[in-house]
Structures are given as C-alpha cells and as structure tokens.
PDB file of C-alpha atoms in Angstrom:
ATOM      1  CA  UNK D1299       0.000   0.000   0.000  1.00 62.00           C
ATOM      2  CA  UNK D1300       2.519   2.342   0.848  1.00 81.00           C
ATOM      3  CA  UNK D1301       4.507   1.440  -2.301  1.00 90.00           C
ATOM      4  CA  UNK D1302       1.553   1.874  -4.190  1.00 93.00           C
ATOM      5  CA  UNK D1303       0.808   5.365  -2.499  1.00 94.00           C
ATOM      6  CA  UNK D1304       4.835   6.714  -2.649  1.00 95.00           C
ATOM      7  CA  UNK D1305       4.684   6.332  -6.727  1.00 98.00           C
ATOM      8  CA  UNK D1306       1.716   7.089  -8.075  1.00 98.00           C
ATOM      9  CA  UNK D1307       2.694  10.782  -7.676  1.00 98.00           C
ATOM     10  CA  UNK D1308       5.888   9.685  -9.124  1.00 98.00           C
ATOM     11  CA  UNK D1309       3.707   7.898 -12.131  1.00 98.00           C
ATOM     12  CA  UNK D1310       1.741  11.259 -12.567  1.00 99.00           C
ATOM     13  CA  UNK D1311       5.173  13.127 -12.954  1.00 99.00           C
ATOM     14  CA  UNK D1312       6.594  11.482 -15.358  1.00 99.00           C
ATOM     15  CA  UNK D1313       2.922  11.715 -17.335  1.00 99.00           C
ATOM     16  CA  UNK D1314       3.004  14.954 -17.219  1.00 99.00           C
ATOM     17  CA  UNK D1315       7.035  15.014 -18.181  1.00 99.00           C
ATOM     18  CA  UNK D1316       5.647  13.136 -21.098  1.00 99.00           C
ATOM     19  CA  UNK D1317       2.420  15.065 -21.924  1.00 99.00           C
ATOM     20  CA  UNK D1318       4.845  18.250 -22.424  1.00 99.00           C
ATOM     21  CA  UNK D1319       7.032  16.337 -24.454  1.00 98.00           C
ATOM     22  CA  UNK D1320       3.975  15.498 -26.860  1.00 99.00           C
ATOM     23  CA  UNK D1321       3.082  19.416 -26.878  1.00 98.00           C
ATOM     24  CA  UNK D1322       6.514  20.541 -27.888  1.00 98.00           C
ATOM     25  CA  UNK D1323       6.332  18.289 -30.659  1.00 97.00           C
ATOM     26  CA  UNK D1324       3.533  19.712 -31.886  1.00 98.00           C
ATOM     27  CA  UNK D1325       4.320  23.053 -31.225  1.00 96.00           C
ATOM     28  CA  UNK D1326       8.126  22.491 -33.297  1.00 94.00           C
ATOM     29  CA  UNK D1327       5.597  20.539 -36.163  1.00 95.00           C
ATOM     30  CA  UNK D1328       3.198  23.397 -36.488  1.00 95.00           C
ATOM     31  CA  UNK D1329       6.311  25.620 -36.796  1.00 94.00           C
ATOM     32  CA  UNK D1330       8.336  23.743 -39.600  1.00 91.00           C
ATOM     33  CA  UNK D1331       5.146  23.599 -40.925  1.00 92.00           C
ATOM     34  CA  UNK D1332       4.702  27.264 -40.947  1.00 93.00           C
ATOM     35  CA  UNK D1333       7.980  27.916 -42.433  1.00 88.00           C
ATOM     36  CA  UNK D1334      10.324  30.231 -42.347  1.00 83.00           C
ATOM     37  CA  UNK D1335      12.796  28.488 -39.727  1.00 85.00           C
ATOM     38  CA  UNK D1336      16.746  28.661 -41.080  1.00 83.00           C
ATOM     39  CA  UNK D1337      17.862  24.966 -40.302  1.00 79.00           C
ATOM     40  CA  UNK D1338      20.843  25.629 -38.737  1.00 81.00           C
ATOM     41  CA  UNK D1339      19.760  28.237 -36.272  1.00 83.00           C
ATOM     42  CA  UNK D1340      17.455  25.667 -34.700  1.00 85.00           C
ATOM     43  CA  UNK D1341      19.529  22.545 -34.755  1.00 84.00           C
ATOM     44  CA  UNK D1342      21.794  23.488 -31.650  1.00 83.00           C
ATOM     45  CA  UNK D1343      20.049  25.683 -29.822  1.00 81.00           C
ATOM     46  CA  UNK D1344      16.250  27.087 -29.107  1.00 85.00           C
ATOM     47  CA  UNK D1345      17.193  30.582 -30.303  1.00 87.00           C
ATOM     48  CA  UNK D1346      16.160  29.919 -34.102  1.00 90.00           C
ATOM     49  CA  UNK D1347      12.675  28.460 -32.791  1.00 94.00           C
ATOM     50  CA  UNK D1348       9.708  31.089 -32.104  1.00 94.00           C
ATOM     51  CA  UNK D1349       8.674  32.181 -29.179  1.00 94.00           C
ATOM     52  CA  UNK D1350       6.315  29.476 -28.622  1.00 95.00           C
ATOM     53  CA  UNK D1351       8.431  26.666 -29.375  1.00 95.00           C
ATOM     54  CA  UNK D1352      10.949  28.230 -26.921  1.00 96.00           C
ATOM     55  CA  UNK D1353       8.103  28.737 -24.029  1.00 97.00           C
ATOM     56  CA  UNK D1354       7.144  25.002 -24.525  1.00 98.00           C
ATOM     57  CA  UNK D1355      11.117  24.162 -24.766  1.00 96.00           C
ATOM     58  CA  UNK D1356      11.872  25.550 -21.366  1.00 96.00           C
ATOM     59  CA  UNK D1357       8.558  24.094 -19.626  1.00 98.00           C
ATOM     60  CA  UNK D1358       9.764  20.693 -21.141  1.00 98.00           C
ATOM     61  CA  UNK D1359      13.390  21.432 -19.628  1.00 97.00           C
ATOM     62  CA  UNK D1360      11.822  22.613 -16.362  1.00 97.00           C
ATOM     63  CA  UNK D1361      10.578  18.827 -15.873  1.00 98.00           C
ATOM     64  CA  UNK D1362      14.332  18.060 -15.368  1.00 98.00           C
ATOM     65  CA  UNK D1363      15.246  20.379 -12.522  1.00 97.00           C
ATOM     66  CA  UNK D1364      13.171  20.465  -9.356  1.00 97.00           C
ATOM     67  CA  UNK D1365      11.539  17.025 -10.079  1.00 98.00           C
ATOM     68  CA  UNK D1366      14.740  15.181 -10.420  1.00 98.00           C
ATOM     69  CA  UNK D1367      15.054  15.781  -6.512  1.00 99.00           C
ATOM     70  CA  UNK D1368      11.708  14.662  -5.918  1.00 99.00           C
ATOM     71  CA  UNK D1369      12.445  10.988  -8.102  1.00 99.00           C
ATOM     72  CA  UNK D1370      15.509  10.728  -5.233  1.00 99.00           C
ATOM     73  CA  UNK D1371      13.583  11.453  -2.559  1.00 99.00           C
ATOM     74  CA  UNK D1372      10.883   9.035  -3.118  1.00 98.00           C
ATOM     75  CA  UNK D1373      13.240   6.395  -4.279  1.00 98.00           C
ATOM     76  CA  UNK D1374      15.393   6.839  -0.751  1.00 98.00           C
ATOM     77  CA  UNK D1375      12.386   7.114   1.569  1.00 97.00           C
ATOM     78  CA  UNK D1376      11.656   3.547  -0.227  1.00 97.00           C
ATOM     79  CA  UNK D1377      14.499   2.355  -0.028  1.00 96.00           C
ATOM     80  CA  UNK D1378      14.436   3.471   3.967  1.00 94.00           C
ATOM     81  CA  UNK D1379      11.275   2.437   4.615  1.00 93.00           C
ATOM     82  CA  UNK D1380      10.893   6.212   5.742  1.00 94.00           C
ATOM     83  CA  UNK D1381       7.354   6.976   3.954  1.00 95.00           C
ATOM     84  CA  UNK D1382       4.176   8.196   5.626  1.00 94.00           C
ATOM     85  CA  UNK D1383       0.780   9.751   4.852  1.00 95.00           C
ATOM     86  CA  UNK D1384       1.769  13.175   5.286  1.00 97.00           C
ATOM     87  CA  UNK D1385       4.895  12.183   3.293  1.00 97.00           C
ATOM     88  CA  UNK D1386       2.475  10.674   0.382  1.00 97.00           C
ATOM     89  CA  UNK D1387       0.128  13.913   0.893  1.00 98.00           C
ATOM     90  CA  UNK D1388       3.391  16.561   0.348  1.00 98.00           C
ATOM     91  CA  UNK D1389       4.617  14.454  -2.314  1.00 98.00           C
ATOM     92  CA  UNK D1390       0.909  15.045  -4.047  1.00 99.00           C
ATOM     93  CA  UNK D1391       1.065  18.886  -3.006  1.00 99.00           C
ATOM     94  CA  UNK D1392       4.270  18.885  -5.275  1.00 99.00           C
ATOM     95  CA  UNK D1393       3.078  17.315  -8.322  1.00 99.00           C
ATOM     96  CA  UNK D1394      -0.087  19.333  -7.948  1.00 99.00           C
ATOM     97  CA  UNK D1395       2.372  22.186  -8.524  1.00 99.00           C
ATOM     98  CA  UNK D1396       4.220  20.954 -11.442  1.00 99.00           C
ATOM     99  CA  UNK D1397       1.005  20.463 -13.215  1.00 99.00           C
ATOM    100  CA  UNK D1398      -0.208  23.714 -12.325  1.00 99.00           C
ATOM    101  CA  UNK D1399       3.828  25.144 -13.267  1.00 98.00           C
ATOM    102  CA  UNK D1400       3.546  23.665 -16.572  1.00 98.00           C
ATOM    103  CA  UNK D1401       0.367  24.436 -17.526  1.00 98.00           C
ATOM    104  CA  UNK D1402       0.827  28.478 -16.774  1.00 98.00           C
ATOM    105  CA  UNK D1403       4.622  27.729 -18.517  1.00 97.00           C
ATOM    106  CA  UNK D1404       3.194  26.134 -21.846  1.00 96.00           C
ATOM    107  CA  UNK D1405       0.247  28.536 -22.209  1.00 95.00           C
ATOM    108  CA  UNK D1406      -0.243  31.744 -20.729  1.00 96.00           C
ATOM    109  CA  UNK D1407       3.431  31.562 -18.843  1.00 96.00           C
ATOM    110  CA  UNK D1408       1.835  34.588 -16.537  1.00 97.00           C
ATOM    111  CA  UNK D1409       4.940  34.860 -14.378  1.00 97.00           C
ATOM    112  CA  UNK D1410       3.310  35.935 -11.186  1.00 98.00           C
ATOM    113  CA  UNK D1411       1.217  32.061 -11.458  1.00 98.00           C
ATOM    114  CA  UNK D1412       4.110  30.649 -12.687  1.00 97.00           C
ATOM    115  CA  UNK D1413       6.741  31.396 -10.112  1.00 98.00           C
ATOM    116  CA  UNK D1414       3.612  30.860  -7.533  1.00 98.00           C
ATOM    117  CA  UNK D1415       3.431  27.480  -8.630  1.00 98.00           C
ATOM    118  CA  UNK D1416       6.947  27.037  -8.540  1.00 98.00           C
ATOM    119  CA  UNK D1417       7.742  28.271  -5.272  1.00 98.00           C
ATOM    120  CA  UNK D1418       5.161  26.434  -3.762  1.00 99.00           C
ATOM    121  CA  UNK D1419       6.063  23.147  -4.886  1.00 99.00           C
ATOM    122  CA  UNK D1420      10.065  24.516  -4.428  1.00 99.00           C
ATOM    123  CA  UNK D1421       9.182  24.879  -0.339  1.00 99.00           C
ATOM    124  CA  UNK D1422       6.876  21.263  -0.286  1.00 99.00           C
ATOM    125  CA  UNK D1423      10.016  19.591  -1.695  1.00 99.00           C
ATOM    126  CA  UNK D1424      12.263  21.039   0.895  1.00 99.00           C
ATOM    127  CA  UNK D1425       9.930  20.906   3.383  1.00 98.00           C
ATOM    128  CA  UNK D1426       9.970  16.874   2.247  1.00 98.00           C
ATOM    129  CA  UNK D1427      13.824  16.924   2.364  1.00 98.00           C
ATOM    130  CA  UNK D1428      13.716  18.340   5.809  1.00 98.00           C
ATOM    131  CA  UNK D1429      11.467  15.770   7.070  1.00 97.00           C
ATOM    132  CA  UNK D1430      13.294  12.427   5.369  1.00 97.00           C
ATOM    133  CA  UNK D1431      16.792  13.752   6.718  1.00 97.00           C
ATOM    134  CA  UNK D1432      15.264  14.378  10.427  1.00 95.00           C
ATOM    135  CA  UNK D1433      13.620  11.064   9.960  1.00 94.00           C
ATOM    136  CA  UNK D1434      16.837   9.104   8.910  1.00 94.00           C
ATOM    137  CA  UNK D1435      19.396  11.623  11.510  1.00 93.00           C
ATOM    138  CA  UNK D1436      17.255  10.915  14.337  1.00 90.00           C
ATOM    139  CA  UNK D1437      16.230   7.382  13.906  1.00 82.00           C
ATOM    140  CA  UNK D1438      18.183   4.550  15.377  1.00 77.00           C
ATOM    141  CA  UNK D1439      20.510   3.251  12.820  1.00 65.00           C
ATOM    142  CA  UNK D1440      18.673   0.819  10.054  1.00 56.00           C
ATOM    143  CA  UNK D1441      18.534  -2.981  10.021  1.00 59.00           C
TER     144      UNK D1441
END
C-alpha cells in the first residue's frame, strides 16, 4: 500500500514530463510547418525556434530540474522504509504544482502564477527533504 501510495505521484510526474514532451512536438511541427525556420539556427540551440516553441522548450526542460530531486527522494524514503501519509500527501502537493507550473509555462506563462506554482512546490520539496533527513538523523541506525 505504501509502495503503491509513494509512486503514483511519481507515475503522474513522469505523465506529465511526457504530456509536455507530446506538446513541444507539436508546437516544433506546427512551426516547420509554418515555415520560415533557417535549419541551422534551430539545430543546436532554441534561439532559431519562435517564441512558442521556446516557451514550450523551457517548460519541457523545467521537468528536469526540481523534479529530479523529488524521483531521489521518493526512491530513498523507499528504499528506507521512511514513507508516511503526510509524506504521500506533500509528495501530491508537489506534483499538484508541477502540473499547475507547466500548464501556466506552456500557455499563458503569466509569471506571477508561474513562479507561484513554482515556489510552492520549491518549499513542499524542501519541506519533504527536511522531514526524510530528520527522519533518517534521528532514527536509530537501520537494520
């Protein structure tokens, strides 16, 4: 059960790692389709793309910063047997705000919501950080 309850968030982050992949696909398509992109401006870096491609580029990015820590974490509180409710209910508070990050990111990308969302989840993931190194400093040693 625990198991079960410590990676579904996971399962739903890497969905939506994957749903943003899908978008900036079709965002790039819709732009080679529209012409007017000089090949090698675009084949090393996002500065030949337009504007939109580049938004959806740096949301897709994004999905390899902050959650990267929160793969680690989950896989070491498994490993440590160090999971809880409250632990399953921040790590869902996190992902909440990566979906929420992305979606402001890949469409509007209203800063103010966007660094909202980010900060948020930024302070549940060290708040979850906090908590699993307390847990594993203060506990007797492991078996």
């Amino acid at each position: 059960m625990y198991v079960t309850a410590a990676l579904l968030p996971v399962f739903v982050q890497v969905a939506l790692t994957f749903v943003v992949l899908f978008r900036l696909g079709a965002v790039r398509l819709a732009a080679i389709r529209a012409g007017g992109l000089v090949r090698d401006e675009v084949v090393l870096d996002d500065r030949g793309w337009p504007p939109k491609v580049r938004q959806v580029s740096n949301c897709f990015r994004n999905q390899f910063e902050l959650p990267v820590l929160f793969y680690v974490l989950v896989i070491l509180a498994l490993m440590t047997r160090q999971t809880s409710d409250f632990f399953h209910v921040l790590a869902w508070l996190f992902v909440l705000s990566r979906v929420v990050h992305a979606f402001v990111y890949a469409t509007s990308n209203h800063v103010g919501w966007r660094f909202g969302a980010f900060a948020f989840g930024a302070l549940v993931l060290l708040a979850m950080w906090v908590l699993y190194a307390l847990a594993i400093l203060l506990a007797p040693a492991l078996p």
